[in-house]
PDB file of C-alpha atoms in Angstrom:
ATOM      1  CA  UNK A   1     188.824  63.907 176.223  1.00  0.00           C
ATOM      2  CA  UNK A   2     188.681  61.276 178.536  1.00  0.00           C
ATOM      3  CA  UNK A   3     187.720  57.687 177.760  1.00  0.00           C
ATOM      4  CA  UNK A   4     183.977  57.970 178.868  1.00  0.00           C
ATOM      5  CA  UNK A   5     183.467  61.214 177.384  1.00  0.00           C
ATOM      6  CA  UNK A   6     184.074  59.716 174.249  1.00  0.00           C
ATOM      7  CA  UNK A   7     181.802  56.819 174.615  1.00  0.00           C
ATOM      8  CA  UNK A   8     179.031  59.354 174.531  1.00  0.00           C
ATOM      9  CA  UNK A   9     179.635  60.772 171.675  1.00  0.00           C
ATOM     10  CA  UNK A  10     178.649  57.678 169.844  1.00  0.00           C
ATOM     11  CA  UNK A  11     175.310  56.359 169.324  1.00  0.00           C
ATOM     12  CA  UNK A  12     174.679  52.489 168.659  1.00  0.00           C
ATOM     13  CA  UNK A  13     171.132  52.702 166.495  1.00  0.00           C
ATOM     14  CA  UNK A  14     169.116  48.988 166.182  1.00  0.00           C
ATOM     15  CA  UNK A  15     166.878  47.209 163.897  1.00  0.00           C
ATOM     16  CA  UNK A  16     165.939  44.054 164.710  1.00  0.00           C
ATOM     17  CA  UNK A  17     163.490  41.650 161.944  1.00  0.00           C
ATOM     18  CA  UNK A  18     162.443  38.108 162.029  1.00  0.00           C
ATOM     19  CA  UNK A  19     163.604  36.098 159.220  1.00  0.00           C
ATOM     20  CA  UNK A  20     160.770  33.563 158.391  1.00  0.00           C
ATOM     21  CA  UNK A  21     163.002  32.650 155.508  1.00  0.00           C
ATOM     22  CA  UNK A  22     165.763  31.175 157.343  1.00  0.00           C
ATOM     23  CA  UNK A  23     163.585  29.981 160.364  1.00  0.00           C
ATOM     24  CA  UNK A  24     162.130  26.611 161.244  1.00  0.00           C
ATOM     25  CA  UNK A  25     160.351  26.709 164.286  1.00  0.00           C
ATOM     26  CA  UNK A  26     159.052  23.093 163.957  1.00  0.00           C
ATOM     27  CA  UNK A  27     162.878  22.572 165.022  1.00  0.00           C
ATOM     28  CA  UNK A  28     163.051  25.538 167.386  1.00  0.00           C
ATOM     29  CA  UNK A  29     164.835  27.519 165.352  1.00  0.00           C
ATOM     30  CA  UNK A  30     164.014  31.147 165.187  1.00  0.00           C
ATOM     31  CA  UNK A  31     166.931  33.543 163.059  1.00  0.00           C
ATOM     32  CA  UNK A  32     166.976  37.298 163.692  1.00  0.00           C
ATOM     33  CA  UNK A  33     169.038  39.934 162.007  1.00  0.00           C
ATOM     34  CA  UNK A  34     169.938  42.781 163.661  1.00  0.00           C
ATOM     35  CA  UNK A  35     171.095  46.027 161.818  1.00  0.00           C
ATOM     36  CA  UNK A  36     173.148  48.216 163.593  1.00  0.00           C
ATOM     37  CA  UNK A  37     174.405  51.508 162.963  1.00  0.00           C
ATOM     38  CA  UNK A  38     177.471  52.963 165.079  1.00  0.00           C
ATOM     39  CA  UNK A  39     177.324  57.128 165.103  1.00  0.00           C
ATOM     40  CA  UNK A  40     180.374  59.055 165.578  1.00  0.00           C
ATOM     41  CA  UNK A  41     179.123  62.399 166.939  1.00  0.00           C
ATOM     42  CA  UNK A  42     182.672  63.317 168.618  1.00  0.00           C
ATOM     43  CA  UNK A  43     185.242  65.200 167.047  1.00  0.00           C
ATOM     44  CA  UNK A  44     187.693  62.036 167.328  1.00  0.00           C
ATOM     45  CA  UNK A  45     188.068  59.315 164.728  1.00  0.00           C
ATOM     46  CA  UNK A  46     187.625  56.105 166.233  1.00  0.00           C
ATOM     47  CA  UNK A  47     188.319  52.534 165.671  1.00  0.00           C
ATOM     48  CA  UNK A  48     185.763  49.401 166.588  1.00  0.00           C
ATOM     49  CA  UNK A  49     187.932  46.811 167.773  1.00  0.00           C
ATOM     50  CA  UNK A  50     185.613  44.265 169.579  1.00  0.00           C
ATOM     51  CA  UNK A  51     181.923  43.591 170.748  1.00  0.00           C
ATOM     52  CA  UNK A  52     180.060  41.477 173.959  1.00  0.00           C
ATOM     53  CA  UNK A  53     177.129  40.606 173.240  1.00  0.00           C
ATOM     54  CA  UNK A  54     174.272  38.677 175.788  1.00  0.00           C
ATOM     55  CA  UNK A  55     171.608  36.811 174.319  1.00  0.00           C
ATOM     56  CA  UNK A  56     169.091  36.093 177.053  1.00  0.00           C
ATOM     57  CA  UNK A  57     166.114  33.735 175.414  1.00  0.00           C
ATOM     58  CA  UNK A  58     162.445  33.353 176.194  1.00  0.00           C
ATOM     59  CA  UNK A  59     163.634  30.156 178.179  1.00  0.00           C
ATOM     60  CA  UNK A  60     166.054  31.571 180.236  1.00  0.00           C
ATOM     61  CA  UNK A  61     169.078  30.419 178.515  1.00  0.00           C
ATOM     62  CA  UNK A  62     171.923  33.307 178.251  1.00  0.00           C
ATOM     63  CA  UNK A  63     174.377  32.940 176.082  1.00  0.00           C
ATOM     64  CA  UNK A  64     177.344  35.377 175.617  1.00  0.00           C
ATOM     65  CA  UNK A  65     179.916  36.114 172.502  1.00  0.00           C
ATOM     66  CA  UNK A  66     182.790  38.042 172.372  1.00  0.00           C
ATOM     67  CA  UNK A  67     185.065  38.416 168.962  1.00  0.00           C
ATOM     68  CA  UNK A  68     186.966  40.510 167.838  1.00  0.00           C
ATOM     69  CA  UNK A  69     185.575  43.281 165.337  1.00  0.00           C
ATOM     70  CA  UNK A  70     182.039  43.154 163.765  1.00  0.00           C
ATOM     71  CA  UNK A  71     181.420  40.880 160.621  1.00  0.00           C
ATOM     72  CA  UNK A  72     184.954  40.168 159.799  1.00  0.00           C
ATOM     73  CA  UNK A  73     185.696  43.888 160.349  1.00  0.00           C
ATOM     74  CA  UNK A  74     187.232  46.336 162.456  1.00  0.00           C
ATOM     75  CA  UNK A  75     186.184  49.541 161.048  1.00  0.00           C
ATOM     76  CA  UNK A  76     187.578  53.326 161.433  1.00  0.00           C
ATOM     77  CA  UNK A  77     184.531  55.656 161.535  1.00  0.00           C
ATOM     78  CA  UNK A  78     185.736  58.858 161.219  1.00  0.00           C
ATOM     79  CA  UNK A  79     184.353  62.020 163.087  1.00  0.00           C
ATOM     80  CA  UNK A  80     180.206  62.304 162.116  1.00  0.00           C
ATOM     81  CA  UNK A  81     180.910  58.868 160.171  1.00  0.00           C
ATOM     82  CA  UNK A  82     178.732  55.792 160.730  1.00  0.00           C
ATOM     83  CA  UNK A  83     178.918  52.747 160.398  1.00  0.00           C
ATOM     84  CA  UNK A  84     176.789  50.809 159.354  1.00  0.00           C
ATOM     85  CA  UNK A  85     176.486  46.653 159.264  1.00  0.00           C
ATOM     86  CA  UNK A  86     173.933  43.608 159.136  1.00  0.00           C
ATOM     87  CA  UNK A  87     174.141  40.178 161.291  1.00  0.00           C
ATOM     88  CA  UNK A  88     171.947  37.299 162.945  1.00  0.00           C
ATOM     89  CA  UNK A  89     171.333  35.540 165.830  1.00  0.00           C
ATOM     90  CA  UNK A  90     169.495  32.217 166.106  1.00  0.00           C
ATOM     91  CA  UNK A  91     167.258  31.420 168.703  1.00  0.00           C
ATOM     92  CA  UNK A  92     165.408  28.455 170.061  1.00  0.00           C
ATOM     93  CA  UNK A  93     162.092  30.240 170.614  1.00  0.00           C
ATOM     94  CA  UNK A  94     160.430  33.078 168.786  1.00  0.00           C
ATOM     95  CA  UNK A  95     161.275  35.832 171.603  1.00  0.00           C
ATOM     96  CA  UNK A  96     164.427  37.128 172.876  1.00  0.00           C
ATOM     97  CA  UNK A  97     166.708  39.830 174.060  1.00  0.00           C
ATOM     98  CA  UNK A  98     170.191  41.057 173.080  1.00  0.00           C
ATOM     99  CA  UNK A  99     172.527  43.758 174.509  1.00  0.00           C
ATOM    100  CA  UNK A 100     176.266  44.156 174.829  1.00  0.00           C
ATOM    101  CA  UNK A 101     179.081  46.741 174.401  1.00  0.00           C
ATOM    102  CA  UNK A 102     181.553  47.711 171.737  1.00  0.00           C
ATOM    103  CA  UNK A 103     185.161  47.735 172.739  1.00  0.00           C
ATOM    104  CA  UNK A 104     186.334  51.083 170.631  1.00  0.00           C
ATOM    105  CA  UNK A 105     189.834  52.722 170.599  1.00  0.00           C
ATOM    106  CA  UNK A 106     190.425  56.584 170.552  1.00  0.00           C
ATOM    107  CA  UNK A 107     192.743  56.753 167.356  1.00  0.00           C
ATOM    108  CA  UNK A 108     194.335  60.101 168.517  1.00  0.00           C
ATOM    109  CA  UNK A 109     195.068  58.934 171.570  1.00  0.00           C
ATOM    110  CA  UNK A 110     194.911  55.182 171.506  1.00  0.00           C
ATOM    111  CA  UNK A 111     192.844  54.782 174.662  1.00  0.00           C
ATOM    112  CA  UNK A 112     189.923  52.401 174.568  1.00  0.00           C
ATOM    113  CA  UNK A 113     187.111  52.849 175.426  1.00  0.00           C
ATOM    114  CA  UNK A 114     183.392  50.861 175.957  1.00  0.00           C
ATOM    115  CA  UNK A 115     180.383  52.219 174.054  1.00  0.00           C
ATOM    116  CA  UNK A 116     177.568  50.444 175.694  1.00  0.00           C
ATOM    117  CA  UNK A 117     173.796  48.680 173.269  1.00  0.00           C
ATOM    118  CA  UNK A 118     171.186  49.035 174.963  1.00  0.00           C
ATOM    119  CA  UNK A 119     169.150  45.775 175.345  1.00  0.00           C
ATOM    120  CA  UNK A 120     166.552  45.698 172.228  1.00  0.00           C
ATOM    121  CA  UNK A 121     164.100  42.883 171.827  1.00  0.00           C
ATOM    122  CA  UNK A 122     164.253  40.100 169.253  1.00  0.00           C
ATOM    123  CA  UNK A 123     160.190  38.656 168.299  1.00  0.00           C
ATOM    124  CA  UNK A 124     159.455  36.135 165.906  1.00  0.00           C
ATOM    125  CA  UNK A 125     155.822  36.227 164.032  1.00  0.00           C
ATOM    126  CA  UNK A 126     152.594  36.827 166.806  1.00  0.00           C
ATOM    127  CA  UNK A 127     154.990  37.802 169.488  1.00  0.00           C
ATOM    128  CA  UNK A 128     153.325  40.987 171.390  1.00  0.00           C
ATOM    129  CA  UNK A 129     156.098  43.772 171.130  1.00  0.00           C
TER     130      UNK A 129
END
């Protein structure tokens, strides 16, 4: 199985919520979690090793971060595993977008490989969806 076949086989899921909790937009500050769940429909285990992601705000501003692993982890999802983990992004306006690519390692074979997120919108309170 090469490389790209492989990225098919797994399926980034997203749920995005405002968290009026944690957010004070009298200071521009807008926080977002994001759940994501990582599908392994091949028959390969595989092993997350790094993520991209691009924040592009309502203003225009992009920002980009790269790191290794997801929250402190680098996971092994087996074959029809998921994965499954929560994290936030903080804004300075109440509408956004994120999108960005895994870095993933066959573990049979120990070639990487990019699995590719969709973009997926992040709105705060009276945002139209």
């Amino acid at each position: 199985m090469t490389p790209s076949s492989l990225g098919d086989e797994i399926r980034v899921d997203v749920e995005p919520a405002f968290r009026e909790d944690e957010s004070a937009p009298e200071e521009e500050r807008f926080v977002f979690s994001y759940t994501i769940t990582v599908h392994n429909h091949s028959g390969h285990s595989m092993q997350l090793l790094a993520r991209h992601w691009k924040i592009t705000q309502g203003s225009g501003k992009v920002q980009e971060v790269r790191g290794k692993g997801v929250v402190g982890q680098q996971p092994m999802i087996g074959p029809g595993q998921t994965f499954r983990y929560t994290s936030r992004a903080i804004l300075d306006g109440p509408v956004g977008v994120m999108e960005g690519a895994f870095t993933c390692v066959d573990t049979a074979t120990q070639r990487p490989f990019e699995v590719a997120i969709a973009p997926f919108r992040l709105a705060g309170p009276n945002q139209v969806h």
